[in-house]
Amino acid sequence: MTWLERTELAHLPDSARADLGHLSPVTLPKGRSLFHPGDGAEGFPLVLSGRVEVFLVGPSGREILLYAVEPGQTCVQTTLGLMGGEPYTGEALTARDTELVLIPKGLFLSLMDGSAAFREFVFRAFADRMKSTVHVLEKVAFHKIESRLAEALLDLVEDGTVTATQAELASRIGSAREVISRRLDSFARRGWVRRDRGHVTILDRDALAYLARSEGA
């Protein structure tokens, strides 16, 4: 199976598939940076497996997770950069080992001009990503920290354990490390989690799920 057959682009016309067929996937290790603030977009990444996380970084160095790019999804900042010429304002890092294909800028723009099917794919994916980004901003603006932290813990848990530092949890929900530490202490006192260095053990998933659903909690 070719990489094209693993994506929605498998349904493009023959001419467009031929233009893309010579591109080869690359595998990047966890923690690899894809772009930084001020960089120009050089190509359109298609994630085949893994996860890329895009952060906004403030003047103080504080980060907030804006969105993640998983298989079938696209990067808003890259689309804006390629189509509008604006530099990146965020930073992208692979959250785990990630396989992707990078469509060079010239080929991307050529396909946008010449392939209605490719253009539809890009705009549809862009619209979906914008909706999810707005949802993230709404949660940061209107949902309390306890609710967002509970949701993040449930999103990240694997085999009962969340492997993440307080700083990583803070960037994911748009808070500060000190605030996360206090909230985790509160969760631990209630018997919902157990804190250990570098990870959190989930003890009461139902309580966290109820809190995550309580937007005004």
PDB file of C-alpha atoms in Angstrom, residues 53-212:
ATOM      1  CA  GLU A  53       1.437  19.305  18.726  1.00  0.00           C
ATOM      2  CA  VAL A  54       1.386  23.027  17.935  1.00  0.00           C
ATOM      3  CA  PHE A  55       2.040  25.483  20.759  1.00  0.00           C
ATOM      4  CA  LEU A  56       1.783  29.231  21.138  1.00  0.00           C
ATOM      5  CA  VAL A  57       4.702  30.652  23.143  1.00  0.00           C
ATOM      6  CA  GLY A  58       4.336  33.905  25.094  1.00  0.00           C
ATOM      7  CA  PRO A  59       7.081  36.492  25.751  1.00  0.00           C
ATOM      8  CA  SER A  60       7.681  34.934  29.181  1.00  0.00           C
ATOM      9  CA  GLY A  61       8.224  31.524  27.610  1.00  0.00           C
ATOM     10  CA  ARG A  62       4.897  30.153  28.825  1.00  0.00           C
ATOM     11  CA  GLU A  63       3.302  27.773  26.330  1.00  0.00           C
ATOM     12  CA  ILE A  64      -0.248  26.789  25.500  1.00  0.00           C
ATOM     13  CA  LEU A  65      -1.205  23.817  23.358  1.00  0.00           C
ATOM     14  CA  LEU A  66      -3.225  25.292  20.493  1.00  0.00           C
ATOM     15  CA  TYR A  67      -4.041  22.055  18.663  1.00  0.00           C
ATOM     16  CA  ALA A  68      -2.654  18.663  17.706  1.00  0.00           C
ATOM     17  CA  VAL A  69      -2.302  17.215  14.210  1.00  0.00           C
ATOM     18  CA  GLU A  70      -3.052  13.511  13.895  1.00  0.00           C
ATOM     19  CA  PRO A  71      -3.566  11.276  10.836  1.00  0.00           C
ATOM     20  CA  GLY A  72      -6.179  12.791   8.555  1.00  0.00           C
ATOM     21  CA  GLN A  73      -5.817  16.273  10.047  1.00  0.00           C
ATOM     22  CA  THR A  74      -3.914  19.335   8.840  1.00  0.00           C
ATOM     23  CA  CYS A  75      -2.008  22.238  10.367  1.00  0.00           C
ATOM     24  CA  VAL A  76      -3.833  25.583  10.364  1.00  0.00           C
ATOM     25  CA  GLN A  77      -0.650  27.623  10.682  1.00  0.00           C
ATOM     26  CA  THR A  78       0.962  25.835   7.749  1.00  0.00           C
ATOM     27  CA  THR A  79      -2.079  26.338   5.527  1.00  0.00           C
ATOM     28  CA  LEU A  80      -2.147  30.050   6.388  1.00  0.00           C
ATOM     29  CA  GLY A  81       1.593  30.334   5.812  1.00  0.00           C
ATOM     30  CA  LEU A  82       1.519  28.670   2.411  1.00  0.00           C
ATOM     31  CA  MET A  83      -1.526  30.552   1.146  1.00  0.00           C
ATOM     32  CA  GLY A  84      -0.950  33.936   2.790  1.00  0.00           C
ATOM     33  CA  GLY A  85       2.813  34.099   3.136  1.00  0.00           C
ATOM     34  CA  GLU A  86       2.670  34.770   6.865  1.00  0.00           C
ATOM     35  CA  PRO A  87       5.432  33.371   9.111  1.00  0.00           C
ATOM     36  CA  TYR A  88       4.648  30.856  11.804  1.00  0.00           C
ATOM     37  CA  THR A  89       3.617  32.281  15.171  1.00  0.00           C
ATOM     38  CA  GLY A  90       3.727  28.936  16.972  1.00  0.00           C
ATOM     39  CA  GLU A  91       6.046  25.989  17.473  1.00  0.00           C
ATOM     40  CA  ALA A  92       5.351  22.401  16.411  1.00  0.00           C
ATOM     41  CA  LEU A  93       6.808  19.313  18.091  1.00  0.00           C
ATOM     42  CA  THR A  94       6.239  15.620  17.496  1.00  0.00           C
ATOM     43  CA  ALA A  95       4.445  14.231  20.560  1.00  0.00           C
ATOM     44  CA  ARG A  96       5.444  10.670  19.630  1.00  0.00           C
ATOM     45  CA  ASP A  97       7.305   8.984  16.786  1.00  0.00           C
ATOM     46  CA  THR A  98       5.578  10.396  13.714  1.00  0.00           C
ATOM     47  CA  GLU A  99       5.473   9.401  10.055  1.00  0.00           C
ATOM     48  CA  LEU A 100       4.611  12.154   7.616  1.00  0.00           C
ATOM     49  CA  VAL A 101       4.921  13.314   4.036  1.00  0.00           C
ATOM     50  CA  LEU A 102       5.861  16.910   3.253  1.00  0.00           C
ATOM     51  CA  ILE A 103       4.317  18.327   0.066  1.00  0.00           C
ATOM     52  CA  PRO A 104       6.753  21.058  -1.096  1.00  0.00           C
ATOM     53  CA  LYS A 105       5.378  24.581  -1.260  1.00  0.00           C
ATOM     54  CA  GLY A 106       5.593  24.810  -5.050  1.00  0.00           C
ATOM     55  CA  LEU A 107       3.718  21.553  -5.581  1.00  0.00           C
ATOM     56  CA  PHE A 108       1.125  22.484  -2.964  1.00  0.00           C
ATOM     57  CA  LEU A 109       0.362  25.798  -4.671  1.00  0.00           C
ATOM     58  CA  SER A 110       0.285  24.131  -8.084  1.00  0.00           C
ATOM     59  CA  LEU A 111      -2.237  21.547  -6.874  1.00  0.00           C
ATOM     60  CA  MET A 112      -4.329  24.263  -5.232  1.00  0.00           C
ATOM     61  CA  ASP A 113      -4.486  26.046  -8.593  1.00  0.00           C
ATOM     62  CA  GLY A 114      -4.995  23.001 -10.791  1.00  0.00           C
ATOM     63  CA  SER A 115      -6.912  20.372  -8.791  1.00  0.00           C
ATOM     64  CA  ALA A 116     -10.402  21.095  -7.519  1.00  0.00           C
ATOM     65  CA  ALA A 117     -10.368  17.836  -5.534  1.00  0.00           C
ATOM     66  CA  PHE A 118      -7.115  18.743  -3.773  1.00  0.00           C
ATOM     67  CA  ARG A 119      -8.397  22.253  -3.088  1.00  0.00           C
ATOM     68  CA  GLU A 120     -11.588  20.825  -1.580  1.00  0.00           C
ATOM     69  CA  PHE A 121      -9.538  18.520   0.664  1.00  0.00           C
ATOM     70  CA  VAL A 122      -7.418  21.415   1.942  1.00  0.00           C
ATOM     71  CA  PHE A 123     -10.344  23.749   2.605  1.00  0.00           C
ATOM     72  CA  ARG A 124     -12.449  21.040   4.272  1.00  0.00           C
ATOM     73  CA  ALA A 125      -9.573  20.031   6.532  1.00  0.00           C
ATOM     74  CA  PHE A 126      -8.865  23.705   7.282  1.00  0.00           C
ATOM     75  CA  ALA A 127     -12.492  24.297   8.296  1.00  0.00           C
ATOM     76  CA  ASP A 128     -12.504  21.228  10.562  1.00  0.00           C
ATOM     77  CA  ARG A 129      -9.264  22.337  12.202  1.00  0.00           C
ATOM     78  CA  MET A 130     -10.535  25.894  12.759  1.00  0.00           C
ATOM     79  CA  LYS A 131     -13.620  24.533  14.523  1.00  0.00           C
ATOM     80  CA  SER A 132     -11.505  22.463  16.887  1.00  0.00           C
ATOM     81  CA  THR A 133      -9.132  25.404  17.498  1.00  0.00           C
ATOM     82  CA  VAL A 134     -12.030  27.674  18.406  1.00  0.00           C
ATOM     83  CA  HIS A 135     -13.262  24.942  20.749  1.00  0.00           C
ATOM     84  CA  VAL A 136      -9.875  24.958  22.518  1.00  0.00           C
ATOM     85  CA  LEU A 137      -9.991  28.739  22.907  1.00  0.00           C
ATOM     86  CA  GLU A 138     -13.547  28.541  24.281  1.00  0.00           C
ATOM     87  CA  LYS A 139     -12.445  26.014  26.887  1.00  0.00           C
ATOM     88  CA  VAL A 140      -9.503  28.176  27.962  1.00  0.00           C
ATOM     89  CA  ALA A 141     -11.724  31.252  28.167  1.00  0.00           C
ATOM     90  CA  PHE A 142     -14.842  29.821  29.803  1.00  0.00           C
ATOM     91  CA  HIS A 143     -14.086  26.474  31.487  1.00  0.00           C
ATOM     92  CA  LYS A 144     -12.429  26.394  34.874  1.00  0.00           C
ATOM     93  CA  ILE A 145      -9.004  24.866  35.349  1.00  0.00           C
ATOM     94  CA  GLU A 146     -10.219  21.837  37.319  1.00  0.00           C
ATOM     95  CA  SER A 147     -12.509  20.795  34.473  1.00  0.00           C
ATOM     96  CA  ARG A 148      -9.805  21.266  31.821  1.00  0.00           C
ATOM     97  CA  LEU A 149      -7.220  19.398  33.890  1.00  0.00           C
ATOM     98  CA  ALA A 150      -9.549  16.448  34.462  1.00  0.00           C
ATOM     99  CA  GLU A 151     -10.254  16.268  30.731  1.00  0.00           C
ATOM    100  CA  ALA A 152      -6.532  16.425  29.908  1.00  0.00           C
ATOM    101  CA  LEU A 153      -5.725  13.610  32.343  1.00  0.00           C
ATOM    102  CA  LEU A 154      -8.390  11.395  30.788  1.00  0.00           C
ATOM    103  CA  ASP A 155      -7.155  12.203  27.275  1.00  0.00           C
ATOM    104  CA  LEU A 156      -3.582  11.266  28.173  1.00  0.00           C
ATOM    105  CA  VAL A 157      -4.083   8.225  30.398  1.00  0.00           C
ATOM    106  CA  GLU A 158      -2.659   4.909  29.219  1.00  0.00           C
ATOM    107  CA  ASP A 159      -3.006   1.782  31.338  1.00  0.00           C
ATOM    108  CA  GLY A 160      -4.105   3.894  34.281  1.00  0.00           C
ATOM    109  CA  THR A 161      -1.139   6.254  34.157  1.00  0.00           C
ATOM    110  CA  VAL A 162      -0.534   9.717  32.706  1.00  0.00           C
ATOM    111  CA  THR A 163       3.108  10.225  31.806  1.00  0.00           C
ATOM    112  CA  ALA A 164       3.501  14.003  31.703  1.00  0.00           C
ATOM    113  CA  THR A 165       5.207  16.698  33.730  1.00  0.00           C
ATOM    114  CA  GLN A 166       3.298  19.505  35.399  1.00  0.00           C
ATOM    115  CA  ALA A 167       4.721  21.906  32.803  1.00  0.00           C
ATOM    116  CA  GLU A 168       3.403  19.703  29.991  1.00  0.00           C
ATOM    117  CA  LEU A 169      -0.038  19.537  31.587  1.00  0.00           C
ATOM    118  CA  ALA A 170       0.004  23.313  32.064  1.00  0.00           C
ATOM    119  CA  SER A 171       0.799  23.970  28.406  1.00  0.00           C
ATOM    120  CA  ARG A 172      -1.917  21.556  27.340  1.00  0.00           C
ATOM    121  CA  ILE A 173      -4.684  23.409  29.193  1.00  0.00           C
ATOM    122  CA  GLY A 174      -3.345  26.963  29.065  1.00  0.00           C
ATOM    123  CA  SER A 175      -2.337  27.362  32.694  1.00  0.00           C
ATOM    124  CA  ALA A 176       0.810  27.620  34.831  1.00  0.00           C
ATOM    125  CA  ARG A 177       2.832  24.798  36.377  1.00  0.00           C
ATOM    126  CA  GLU A 178       2.237  26.075  39.918  1.00  0.00           C
ATOM    127  CA  VAL A 179      -1.530  26.055  39.352  1.00  0.00           C
ATOM    128  CA  ILE A 180      -1.403  22.492  38.023  1.00  0.00           C
ATOM    129  CA  SER A 181       0.564  21.399  41.080  1.00  0.00           C
ATOM    130  CA  ARG A 182      -2.078  22.808  43.431  1.00  0.00           C
ATOM    131  CA  ARG A 183      -4.960  21.234  41.484  1.00  0.00           C
ATOM    132  CA  LEU A 184      -3.251  17.833  41.389  1.00  0.00           C
ATOM    133  CA  ASP A 185      -2.727  18.061  45.152  1.00  0.00           C
ATOM    134  CA  SER A 186      -6.462  18.714  45.494  1.00  0.00           C
ATOM    135  CA  PHE A 187      -7.301  15.730  43.274  1.00  0.00           C
ATOM    136  CA  ALA A 188      -4.946  13.543  45.311  1.00  0.00           C
ATOM    137  CA  ARG A 189      -6.560  14.575  48.626  1.00  0.00           C
ATOM    138  CA  ARG A 190      -9.938  13.547  47.211  1.00  0.00           C
ATOM    139  CA  GLY A 191      -8.538  10.145  46.258  1.00  0.00           C
ATOM    140  CA  TRP A 192      -8.905  10.677  42.502  1.00  0.00           C
ATOM    141  CA  VAL A 193      -5.207  10.458  41.569  1.00  0.00           C
ATOM    142  CA  ARG A 194      -1.837   9.574  43.004  1.00  0.00           C
ATOM    143  CA  ARG A 195       1.070  11.871  42.178  1.00  0.00           C
ATOM    144  CA  ASP A 196       4.539  10.550  41.402  1.00  0.00           C
ATOM    145  CA  ARG A 197       7.538  12.166  39.816  1.00  0.00           C
ATOM    146  CA  GLY A 198       6.887  12.508  36.071  1.00  0.00           C
ATOM    147  CA  HIS A 199       3.529  10.733  36.093  1.00  0.00           C
ATOM    148  CA  VAL A 200       0.073  10.640  37.612  1.00  0.00           C
ATOM    149  CA  THR A 201      -1.863   7.463  38.431  1.00  0.00           C
ATOM    150  CA  ILE A 202      -5.610   7.663  37.880  1.00  0.00           C
ATOM    151  CA  LEU A 203      -7.520   6.190  40.851  1.00  0.00           C
ATOM    152  CA  ASP A 204     -11.081   7.399  40.196  1.00  0.00           C
ATOM    153  CA  ARG A 205     -11.790   7.774  36.492  1.00  0.00           C
ATOM    154  CA  ASP A 206     -15.533   8.325  37.056  1.00  0.00           C
ATOM    155  CA  ALA A 207     -14.943  11.324  39.331  1.00  0.00           C
ATOM    156  CA  LEU A 208     -12.598  12.909  36.801  1.00  0.00           C
ATOM    157  CA  ALA A 209     -15.045  12.237  33.963  1.00  0.00           C
ATOM    158  CA  TYR A 210     -17.849  13.927  35.916  1.00  0.00           C
ATOM    159  CA  LEU A 211     -15.634  16.931  36.602  1.00  0.00           C
ATOM    160  CA  ALA A 212     -14.543  17.124  32.954  1.00  0.00           C
TER     161      ALA A 212
END
